[in-house]
Amino acid sequence: MSGSIRVVIVDDHSIFRSGLRADLDETVEVVGEAADVPSAIAVIRETMPDVVLLDVHLPGGPSTGSGTQLPEPTGGESVIRGSAPTTARFLALSVSDAAEDVVRVIRAGARGYITKGSSGVEVSKAVHAVAGGDAVFSPRLAGFVLDAFGAVAGETAAVDDELDRLSAREQEVMRLIARGYAYKEVAAELFISIKTVETHVSAVLRKLQLSSRHELTVWASERRLL
C-alpha cells in the first residue's frame, strides 16, 4: 500500500496506548483511540481506519439479560462484530498468549495476533502486513491456530489430493505465505524475484479456489501444513 497506514488503537490502558503510539514508525498514522467496546466501535465507524490494533480483553463487552457481565469477557470479539460492516482489518495485540484467546479472536475475524512483547518496529511491520492482506502471528502463537483448525484423522488422502494440484515450488511459496511472510521475505527465502512470488501466489489461490491470503492461512492451518 502507498502512503501511511491509518490505525485505531483499542486498549483499556492509556499508558500502553501512548507508548505504542510513540513507538510506531512514521508510516503508521494513529487516527483514533478507544478504551472499551462501545467507544471502539464508535471511533472505528467514525474514522474508517485501515487497521485496528485491538486488545482481546476490554470492558463494555456483552452481558447477560440481567445485566451481569459474562464470566469471560469477549471484548475484542465484540468490537470486531459490532464494527461490521467495515473495511478495517483487525490485528489483535494482547498481553495474553492463551490458546483460547488467540482462537476466539481469529474466529471472530481478526487477521492476526501478536503479543505486547513485540517491539514498535515489529508492530509497525505487522500493521503493514495485515493492511496488505496478510495474516500475521507471533511465532509461538501460530501453533494455536494450527491446532484449532487442524485436520482430523482420515483427511490425509484429501490433503494429498489438494497438494497434488500444486507444484513443488508452489507448495513452498504456499507454506511461507500462509505463515505470514511478506512477498519480499518469501523471495529472499527462496532466492526468487518478488514478481515470481506474486505469480506463484496467484496460481496457488486459483488452484485451491481461495480468494485471499487470509483464506490461504486458514486452509493451511486446517490441514496442518504450516
Short mmCIF file of C-alpha atoms in Angstrom, two decimals:
data_model
loop_
_atom_site.label_atom_id
_atom_site.label_comp_id
_atom_site.label_asym_id
_atom_site.label_seq_id
_atom_site.Cartn_x
_atom_site.Cartn_y
_atom_site.Cartn_z
CA MET A 1 0.00 0.00 0.00
CA SER A 2 1.23 3.51 -0.72
CA GLY A 3 1.30 6.26 1.88
CA SER A 4 0.71 5.82 5.59
CA ILE A 5 -1.50 3.18 7.15
CA ARG A 6 -4.35 4.68 9.19
CA VAL A 7 -4.70 2.91 12.53
CA VAL A 8 -7.00 2.93 15.56
CA ILE A 9 -5.57 1.66 18.86
CA VAL A 10 -8.03 -0.09 21.17
CA ASP A 11 -6.73 -0.85 24.67
CA ASP A 12 -8.05 -0.05 28.12
CA HIS A 13 -4.66 1.15 29.42
CA SER A 14 -3.93 4.74 28.43
CA ILE A 15 -0.21 4.40 29.18
CA PHE A 16 0.07 1.48 26.80
CA ARG A 17 -1.80 3.37 24.07
CA SER A 18 0.51 6.37 24.47
CA GLY A 19 3.62 4.21 24.42
CA LEU A 20 2.50 2.28 21.37
CA ARG A 21 1.62 5.47 19.51
CA ALA A 22 5.13 6.79 20.19
CA ASP A 23 6.81 3.53 19.11
CA LEU A 24 5.04 3.07 15.78
CA ASP A 25 7.09 4.24 12.81
CA GLU A 26 6.30 7.23 10.64
CA THR A 27 4.44 5.15 8.06
CA VAL A 28 1.69 4.38 10.60
CA GLU A 29 -0.78 7.17 11.37
CA VAL A 30 -2.87 6.80 14.53
CA VAL A 31 -6.26 8.35 13.74
CA GLY A 32 -8.11 7.31 16.88
CA GLU A 33 -8.02 5.53 20.23
CA ALA A 34 -10.55 3.77 22.41
CA ALA A 35 -10.59 2.12 25.83
CA ASP A 36 -13.75 -0.01 25.73
CA VAL A 37 -16.08 -1.81 23.36
CA PRO A 38 -18.69 0.94 22.72
CA SER A 39 -16.13 3.70 22.15
CA ALA A 40 -14.05 1.40 19.93
CA ILE A 41 -17.00 0.65 17.67
CA ALA A 42 -17.84 4.36 17.51
CA VAL A 43 -14.32 5.51 16.62
CA ILE A 44 -13.89 2.78 14.00
CA ARG A 45 -17.11 3.84 12.30
CA GLU A 46 -16.13 7.50 12.50
CA THR A 47 -12.52 7.28 11.30
CA MET A 48 -12.72 4.24 8.97
CA PRO A 49 -9.12 3.12 9.61
CA ASP A 50 -7.13 0.64 7.57
CA VAL A 51 -6.15 -1.41 10.61
CA VAL A 52 -7.38 -1.70 14.19
CA LEU A 53 -4.83 -2.71 16.82
CA LEU A 54 -7.10 -4.50 19.25
CA ASP A 55 -6.65 -5.80 22.76
CA VAL A 56 -8.50 -9.07 23.39
CA HIS A 57 -9.94 -8.25 26.83
CA LEU A 58 -11.86 -4.98 27.02
CA PRO A 59 -14.55 -3.54 29.29
CA GLY A 60 -18.02 -2.91 27.94
CA GLY A 61 -18.45 -6.31 26.34
CA PRO A 62 -21.64 -8.38 26.12
CA SER A 63 -23.67 -9.06 29.23
CA THR A 64 -26.37 -11.47 30.31
CA GLY A 65 -30.01 -10.50 30.32
CA SER A 66 -29.74 -9.47 33.98
CA GLY A 67 -27.02 -7.00 33.14
CA THR A 68 -24.27 -9.10 34.72
CA GLN A 69 -21.02 -9.16 32.79
CA LEU A 70 -20.24 -12.53 31.25
CA PRO A 71 -17.68 -14.61 33.23
CA GLU A 72 -15.19 -14.44 30.36
CA PRO A 73 -15.43 -11.06 28.62
CA THR A 74 -15.08 -11.20 24.87
CA GLY A 75 -14.42 -7.53 24.26
CA GLY A 76 -12.16 -7.98 21.25
CA GLU A 77 -14.67 -10.20 19.52
CA SER A 78 -17.46 -7.74 20.32
CA VAL A 79 -15.55 -4.89 18.70
CA ILE A 80 -14.95 -6.89 15.52
CA ARG A 81 -18.55 -7.98 15.19
CA GLY A 82 -20.01 -4.67 16.32
CA SER A 83 -18.00 -2.72 13.75
CA ALA A 84 -19.35 -4.69 10.80
CA PRO A 85 -19.65 -3.89 8.02
CA THR A 86 -16.22 -2.26 7.83
CA THR A 87 -13.21 -2.35 5.54
CA ALA A 88 -10.89 -2.17 8.57
CA ARG A 89 -8.68 -5.17 9.26
CA PHE A 90 -8.14 -6.24 12.84
CA LEU A 91 -4.81 -7.16 14.40
CA ALA A 92 -5.05 -8.47 17.96
CA LEU A 93 -2.31 -7.07 20.21
CA SER A 94 -2.57 -8.54 23.67
CA VAL A 95 -0.56 -9.48 26.74
CA SER A 96 -2.42 -12.81 26.67
CA ASP A 97 -0.89 -15.73 24.83
CA ALA A 98 -3.60 -18.17 25.89
CA ALA A 99 -4.71 -20.51 23.12
CA GLU A 100 -8.41 -19.83 23.73
CA ASP A 101 -7.91 -16.06 23.37
CA VAL A 102 -6.00 -16.48 20.13
CA VAL A 103 -8.55 -18.85 18.63
CA ARG A 104 -11.62 -16.86 19.68
CA VAL A 105 -10.46 -13.57 18.20
CA ILE A 106 -9.30 -15.22 14.96
CA ARG A 107 -12.66 -16.95 14.62
CA ALA A 108 -14.31 -13.55 15.07
CA GLY A 109 -12.40 -12.22 12.07
CA ALA A 110 -9.03 -10.87 13.22
CA ARG A 111 -6.29 -11.12 10.59
CA GLY A 112 -3.55 -11.81 13.10
CA TYR A 113 -2.46 -11.93 16.71
CA ILE A 114 0.77 -10.65 18.22
CA THR A 115 1.77 -10.16 21.84
CA LYS A 116 2.55 -6.93 23.64
CA GLY A 117 6.14 -8.05 23.95
CA SER A 118 6.55 -7.08 20.28
CA SER A 119 8.69 -4.03 19.52
CA GLY A 120 7.41 -0.91 17.80
CA VAL A 121 9.20 -1.99 14.64
CA GLU A 122 7.57 -5.42 14.79
CA VAL A 123 4.10 -3.96 15.36
CA SER A 124 4.57 -1.48 12.51
CA LYS A 125 5.64 -4.29 10.21
CA ALA A 126 2.63 -6.36 11.27
CA VAL A 127 0.30 -3.42 10.63
CA HIS A 128 1.59 -3.11 7.07
CA ALA A 129 1.32 -6.86 6.52
CA VAL A 130 -2.29 -7.00 7.73
CA ALA A 131 -3.20 -3.89 5.73
CA GLY A 132 -1.83 -5.67 2.67
CA GLY A 133 -4.00 -8.71 3.26
CA ASP A 134 -1.51 -10.95 5.07
CA ALA A 135 -2.19 -12.98 8.20
CA VAL A 136 0.32 -12.30 10.97
CA PHE A 137 1.04 -14.26 14.13
CA SER A 138 3.77 -14.16 16.73
CA PRO A 139 5.77 -17.35 16.02
CA ARG A 140 4.67 -19.37 19.06
CA LEU A 141 1.00 -18.45 18.57
CA ALA A 142 0.73 -19.89 15.06
CA GLY A 143 0.61 -23.36 16.59
CA PHE A 144 -2.58 -22.50 18.46
CA VAL A 145 -4.29 -21.59 15.22
CA LEU A 146 -2.91 -24.74 13.64
CA ASP A 147 -4.33 -26.88 16.44
CA ALA A 148 -7.70 -25.13 16.44
CA PHE A 149 -8.23 -25.54 12.71
CA GLY A 150 -6.24 -28.77 12.45
CA ALA A 151 -7.21 -31.61 10.19
CA VAL A 152 -8.93 -34.59 11.78
CA ALA A 153 -7.96 -38.21 11.27
CA GLY A 154 -8.87 -39.60 7.87
CA GLU A 155 -8.26 -36.36 5.93
CA THR A 156 -4.69 -37.18 4.87
CA ALA A 157 -5.71 -38.53 1.47
CA ALA A 158 -7.85 -35.47 0.74
CA VAL A 159 -4.96 -33.18 1.71
CA ASP A 160 -2.56 -35.07 -0.54
CA ASP A 161 -5.00 -34.73 -3.41
CA GLU A 162 -5.23 -30.98 -2.88
CA LEU A 163 -1.46 -30.63 -2.65
CA ASP A 164 -1.05 -32.57 -5.89
CA ARG A 165 -2.63 -29.61 -7.64
CA LEU A 166 0.39 -27.51 -6.68
CA SER A 167 3.92 -27.77 -7.99
CA ALA A 168 6.77 -28.26 -5.51
CA ARG A 169 7.67 -24.58 -5.74
CA GLU A 170 4.06 -23.50 -5.31
CA GLN A 171 3.86 -25.62 -2.16
CA GLU A 172 6.97 -23.90 -0.78
CA VAL A 173 5.51 -20.48 -1.51
CA MET A 174 2.13 -21.51 -0.11
CA ARG A 175 3.58 -22.54 3.25
CA LEU A 176 5.61 -19.35 3.67
CA ILE A 177 2.72 -17.10 2.66
CA ALA A 178 0.36 -18.97 4.98
CA ARG A 179 2.82 -18.40 7.84
CA GLY A 180 2.58 -14.65 7.32
CA TYR A 181 5.74 -13.98 5.30
CA ALA A 182 5.68 -10.87 3.12
CA TYR A 183 6.33 -11.31 -0.60
CA LYS A 184 9.84 -9.89 -0.32
CA GLU A 185 10.61 -12.27 2.57
CA VAL A 186 9.44 -15.25 0.52
CA ALA A 187 11.56 -14.05 -2.39
CA ALA A 188 14.62 -13.80 -0.15
CA GLU A 189 13.97 -17.18 1.46
CA LEU A 190 13.57 -19.00 -1.86
CA PHE A 191 16.03 -16.88 -3.91
CA ILE A 192 13.42 -15.85 -6.45
CA SER A 193 12.03 -12.49 -7.54
CA ILE A 194 9.05 -10.79 -5.90
CA LYS A 195 7.27 -10.94 -9.26
CA THR A 196 7.75 -14.70 -9.33
CA VAL A 197 6.33 -14.95 -5.81
CA GLU A 198 3.27 -12.98 -6.90
CA THR A 199 2.80 -15.32 -9.87
CA HIS A 200 3.03 -18.40 -7.65
CA VAL A 201 0.60 -16.95 -5.09
CA SER A 202 -1.94 -16.21 -7.81
CA ALA A 203 -1.59 -19.77 -9.11
CA VAL A 204 -1.98 -21.25 -5.61
CA LEU A 205 -5.12 -19.25 -4.88
CA ARG A 206 -6.61 -20.16 -8.24
CA LYS A 207 -5.85 -23.89 -7.95
CA LEU A 208 -7.15 -24.10 -4.39
CA GLN A 209 -10.17 -21.91 -5.21
CA LEU A 210 -9.34 -19.39 -2.49
CA SER A 211 -9.81 -15.64 -2.69
CA SER A 212 -7.25 -14.19 -0.25
CA ARG A 213 -4.09 -14.86 1.71
CA HIS A 214 -6.15 -14.90 4.90
CA GLU A 215 -8.20 -17.78 3.49
CA LEU A 216 -4.96 -19.50 2.50
CA THR A 217 -3.69 -19.33 6.10
CA VAL A 218 -6.91 -20.86 7.39
CA TRP A 219 -6.80 -23.52 4.65
CA ALA A 220 -3.20 -24.47 5.51
CA SER A 221 -3.90 -24.41 9.25
CA GLU A 222 -6.88 -26.72 8.89
CA ARG A 223 -4.66 -29.23 7.09
CA ARG A 224 -1.66 -28.91 9.46
CA LEU A 225 0.56 -27.65 6.65
CA LEU A 226 2.21 -24.70 8.41
#
